[in-house]
PDB file of C-alpha atoms in Angstrom:
ATOM      1  CA  MET A 284       0.000   0.000   0.000  1.00  0.00           C
ATOM      2  CA  ILE A 285       1.352   3.384  -0.995  1.00  0.00           C
ATOM      3  CA  PHE A 286      -0.325   5.554   1.630  1.00  0.00           C
ATOM      4  CA  PRO A 287      -0.348   4.905   5.392  1.00  0.00           C
ATOM      5  CA  GLU A 288      -3.597   3.748   6.994  1.00  0.00           C
ATOM      6  CA  THR A 289      -4.432   7.043   8.635  1.00  0.00           C
ATOM      7  CA  TRP A 290      -7.240   9.413   7.796  1.00  0.00           C
ATOM      8  CA  TRP A 291      -4.743  11.481   5.807  1.00  0.00           C
ATOM      9  CA  GLY A 292      -3.592   8.412   3.867  1.00  0.00           C
ATOM     10  CA  VAL A 293      -7.167   7.434   3.075  1.00  0.00           C
ATOM     11  CA  LEU A 294      -7.964  10.976   1.922  1.00  0.00           C
ATOM     12  CA  LEU A 295      -4.841  11.040  -0.251  1.00  0.00           C
ATOM     13  CA  SER A 296      -5.830   7.682  -1.720  1.00  0.00           C
ATOM     14  CA  TYR A 297      -9.261   9.030  -2.670  1.00  0.00           C
ATOM     15  CA  VAL A 298      -7.714  12.140  -4.214  1.00  0.00           C
ATOM     16  CA  THR A 299      -5.295  10.007  -6.237  1.00  0.00           C
ATOM     17  CA  VAL A 300      -8.066   7.771  -7.563  1.00  0.00           C
ATOM     18  CA  PHE A 301     -10.299  10.737  -8.388  1.00  0.00           C
ATOM     19  CA  ALA A 302      -7.509  12.640 -10.124  1.00  0.00           C
ATOM     20  CA  SER A 303      -6.234   9.694 -12.178  1.00  0.00           C
ATOM     21  CA  GLY A 304      -9.724   8.624 -13.260  1.00  0.00           C
ATOM     22  CA  GLY A 305     -10.568  12.233 -14.013  1.00  0.00           C
ATOM     23  CA  LEU A 306      -7.454  12.631 -16.155  1.00  0.00           C
ATOM     24  CA  LEU A 307      -8.450   9.589 -18.220  1.00  0.00           C
ATOM     25  CA  CYS A 308     -11.942  11.007 -18.683  1.00  0.00           C
ATOM     26  CA  MET A 309     -10.508  14.403 -19.558  1.00  0.00           C
ATOM     27  CA  LEU A 310      -8.236  12.801 -22.150  1.00  0.00           C
ATOM     28  CA  ALA A 311     -11.233  11.047 -23.712  1.00  0.00           C
ATOM     29  CA  GLN A 312     -13.217  14.292 -23.757  1.00  0.00           C
ATOM     30  CA  VAL A 313     -10.342  16.168 -25.403  1.00  0.00           C
ATOM     31  CA  LEU A 314     -10.161  13.435 -28.058  1.00  0.00           C
ATOM     32  CA  ILE A 315     -13.908  13.780 -28.674  1.00  0.00           C
ATOM     33  CA  ILE A 316     -13.738  17.568 -28.951  1.00  0.00           C
ATOM     34  CA  LYS A 317     -10.468  18.038 -30.842  1.00  0.00           C
ATOM     35  CA  THR A 318     -10.527  15.065 -33.236  1.00  0.00           C
ATOM     36  CA  ARG A 319     -13.045  13.368 -35.474  1.00  0.00           C
ATOM     37  CA  LEU A 320     -12.780  10.154 -33.482  1.00  0.00           C
ATOM     38  CA  THR A 321     -16.090   8.643 -32.466  1.00  0.00           C
ATOM     39  CA  PRO A 322     -16.660   7.562 -28.859  1.00  0.00           C
ATOM     40  CA  ALA A 323     -16.521   3.928 -29.997  1.00  0.00           C
ATOM     41  CA  ARG A 324     -13.057   4.429 -31.500  1.00  0.00           C
ATOM     42  CA  ILE A 325     -11.862   6.198 -28.371  1.00  0.00           C
ATOM     43  CA  LEU A 326     -13.142   3.274 -26.316  1.00  0.00           C
ATOM     44  CA  VAL A 327     -11.097   0.906 -28.491  1.00  0.00           C
ATOM     45  CA  ILE A 328      -8.022   3.126 -28.095  1.00  0.00           C
ATOM     46  CA  PHE A 329      -8.317   2.939 -24.292  1.00  0.00           C
ATOM     47  CA  LEU A 330      -8.911  -0.808 -24.454  1.00  0.00           C
ATOM     48  CA  ILE A 331      -5.800  -1.329 -26.569  1.00  0.00           C
ATOM     49  CA  ALA A 332      -3.833   1.012 -24.302  1.00  0.00           C
ATOM     50  CA  GLY A 333      -4.693  -1.231 -21.352  1.00  0.00           C
ATOM     51  CA  ILE A 334      -3.623  -4.297 -23.333  1.00  0.00           C
ATOM     52  CA  ILE A 335      -0.321  -2.683 -24.299  1.00  0.00           C
ATOM     53  CA  LEU A 336       0.388  -1.464 -20.758  1.00  0.00           C
ATOM     54  CA  GLN A 337      -0.222  -4.977 -19.382  1.00  0.00           C
ATOM     55  CA  THR A 338       1.836  -6.618 -22.111  1.00  0.00           C
ATOM     56  CA  VAL A 339       4.905  -4.446 -21.542  1.00  0.00           C
ATOM     57  CA  GLY A 340       4.585  -4.716 -17.756  1.00  0.00           C
ATOM     58  CA  LEU A 341       3.637  -1.121 -16.960  1.00  0.00           C
ATOM     59  CA  TYR A 342       0.026  -1.674 -15.936  1.00  0.00           C
ATOM     60  CA  GLU A 343       0.695  -3.273 -12.538  1.00  0.00           C
ATOM     61  CA  PRO A 344       3.044  -0.493 -11.306  1.00  0.00           C
ATOM     62  CA  LEU A 345       0.548   2.128 -12.492  1.00  0.00           C
ATOM     63  CA  ALA A 346      -2.339   0.259 -10.859  1.00  0.00           C
ATOM     64  CA  ASN A 347      -0.428   0.134  -7.560  1.00  0.00           C
ATOM     65  CA  VAL A 348      -0.198   3.924  -7.550  1.00  0.00           C
ATOM     66  CA  LEU A 349      -3.397   4.995  -9.333  1.00  0.00           C
ATOM     67  CA  ARG A 350      -5.555   2.131  -8.019  1.00  0.00           C
ATOM     68  CA  SER A 351      -9.108   2.070  -9.317  1.00  0.00           C
ATOM     69  CA  GLY A 352      -8.539   5.356 -11.139  1.00  0.00           C
ATOM     70  CA  ILE A 353      -6.948   3.292 -13.890  1.00  0.00           C
ATOM     71  CA  ALA A 354      -8.625  -0.054 -13.186  1.00  0.00           C
ATOM     72  CA  VAL A 355     -12.286   0.952 -13.446  1.00  0.00           C
ATOM     73  CA  PRO A 356     -12.280   2.478 -16.951  1.00  0.00           C
ATOM     74  CA  ILE A 357     -11.992   0.327 -20.053  1.00  0.00           C
ATOM     75  CA  THR A 358      -8.194   0.310 -19.673  1.00  0.00           C
ATOM     76  CA  GLY A 359      -8.601  -2.089 -16.756  1.00  0.00           C
ATOM     77  CA  PHE A 360     -10.732  -4.393 -18.901  1.00  0.00           C
ATOM     78  CA  GLY A 361      -8.057  -4.413 -21.608  1.00  0.00           C
ATOM     79  CA  ALA A 362      -5.364  -5.184 -19.049  1.00  0.00           C
ATOM     80  CA  SER A 363      -7.468  -8.063 -17.684  1.00  0.00           C
ATOM     81  CA  LEU A 364      -7.901  -9.478 -21.178  1.00  0.00           C
ATOM     82  CA  ALA A 365      -4.158  -9.333 -21.799  1.00  0.00           C
ATOM     83  CA  LYS A 366      -3.264 -10.758 -18.382  1.00  0.00           C
ATOM     84  CA  GLY A 367      -5.599 -13.714 -18.858  1.00  0.00           C
ATOM     85  CA  ALA A 368      -4.316 -14.376 -22.359  1.00  0.00           C
ATOM     86  CA  ILE A 369      -0.668 -14.202 -21.265  1.00  0.00           C
ATOM     87  CA  GLU A 370      -1.134 -16.459 -18.222  1.00  0.00           C
ATOM     88  CA  THR A 371      -3.210 -19.078 -20.035  1.00  0.00           C
ATOM     89  CA  ALA A 372      -0.895 -19.077 -23.051  1.00  0.00           C
ATOM     90  CA  ALA A 373       2.053 -19.747 -20.741  1.00  0.00           C
ATOM     91  CA  GLU A 374       0.220 -22.739 -19.242  1.00  0.00           C
ATOM     92  CA  GLU A 375      -1.592 -24.199 -22.248  1.00  0.00           C
ATOM     93  CA  GLY A 376       0.176 -22.865 -25.316  1.00  0.00           C
ATOM     94  CA  VAL A 377      -1.032 -20.732 -28.183  1.00  0.00           C
ATOM     95  CA  LEU A 378      -4.659 -21.881 -27.995  1.00  0.00           C
ATOM     96  CA  GLY A 379      -4.763 -20.807 -24.359  1.00  0.00           C
ATOM     97  CA  ALA A 380      -4.178 -17.231 -25.445  1.00  0.00           C
ATOM     98  CA  PHE A 381      -7.597 -17.176 -27.106  1.00  0.00           C
ATOM     99  CA  ALA A 382      -9.465 -18.512 -24.088  1.00  0.00           C
ATOM    100  CA  GLY A 383      -7.463 -16.811 -21.342  1.00  0.00           C
ATOM    101  CA  GLY A 384      -8.837 -13.311 -21.826  1.00  0.00           C
ATOM    102  CA  LEU A 385     -12.403 -14.588 -21.842  1.00  0.00           C
ATOM    103  CA  ILE A 386     -11.840 -16.671 -18.734  1.00  0.00           C
ATOM    104  CA  GLN A 387     -10.242 -13.736 -16.893  1.00  0.00           C
ATOM    105  CA  THR A 388     -13.073 -11.302 -17.682  1.00  0.00           C
ATOM    106  CA  ALA A 389     -16.105 -13.629 -17.690  1.00  0.00           C
ATOM    107  CA  TYR A 390     -17.102 -12.840 -14.099  1.00  0.00           C
ATOM    108  CA  GLY A 391     -17.228  -9.078 -14.664  1.00  0.00           C
ATOM    109  CA  VAL A 392     -19.116  -9.419 -17.937  1.00  0.00           C
ATOM    110  CA  GLY A 393     -21.599 -11.795 -16.303  1.00  0.00           C
ATOM    111  CA  ILE A 394     -22.223  -9.379 -13.442  1.00  0.00           C
ATOM    112  CA  ALA A 395     -22.741  -6.518 -15.926  1.00  0.00           C
ATOM    113  CA  VAL A 396     -25.315  -8.546 -17.876  1.00  0.00           C
ATOM    114  CA  ALA A 397     -27.160  -9.592 -14.703  1.00  0.00           C
ATOM    115  CA  ALA A 398     -27.157  -6.033 -13.314  1.00  0.00           C
ATOM    116  CA  SER A 399     -28.430  -4.690 -16.648  1.00  0.00           C
ATOM    117  CA  TYR A 400     -31.291  -7.174 -16.569  1.00  0.00           C
ATOM    118  CA  VAL A 401     -32.256  -6.267 -13.006  1.00  0.00           C
ATOM    119  CA  VAL A 402     -32.204  -2.538 -13.795  1.00  0.00           C
ATOM    120  CA  SER A 403     -34.291  -3.074 -16.939  1.00  0.00           C
ATOM    121  CA  VAL A 404     -36.910  -5.003 -14.926  1.00  0.00           C
ATOM    122  CA  ILE A 405     -37.079  -2.324 -12.234  1.00  0.00           C
ATOM    123  CA  PHE A 406     -37.240   0.745 -14.493  1.00  0.00           C
ATOM    124  CA  LYS A 407     -39.195  -0.566 -17.531  1.00  0.00           C
ATOM    125  CA  PRO A 408     -37.087   0.842 -20.411  1.00  0.00           C
ATOM    126  CA  LYS A 409     -38.832   2.073 -23.542  1.00  0.00           C
ATOM    127  CA  SER A 410     -37.555   1.926 -27.104  1.00  0.00           C
ATOM    128  CA  LYS A 411     -37.188   5.147 -29.064  1.00  0.00           C
TER     129      LYS A 411
END
């Protein structure tokens, strides 16, 4: 843990997470405003950035400092895909690389689908 377990350390941790997550969001907003990139393409850029950071070994040190500020956005999902693919490929060979990312992220995707269903039942969405 980077910060001591005092009230000041907890506050500093929250500030770090808020600032790092905010910087990622600000970067995405600047890309939307200043370029012709669509939000979907920006999402893919962040996903691939997470994959690259995990592949070259920079994601874990960044995650230790920035915590959920970098883990919650789509960069964390990309890093999880890459980590699963790398670990499973090391154990099972080349074919493991295809399954590893899915295995690593299946729990989070399943929770997102289940939560989406529950919210849709509660709030009765309407089509446009």
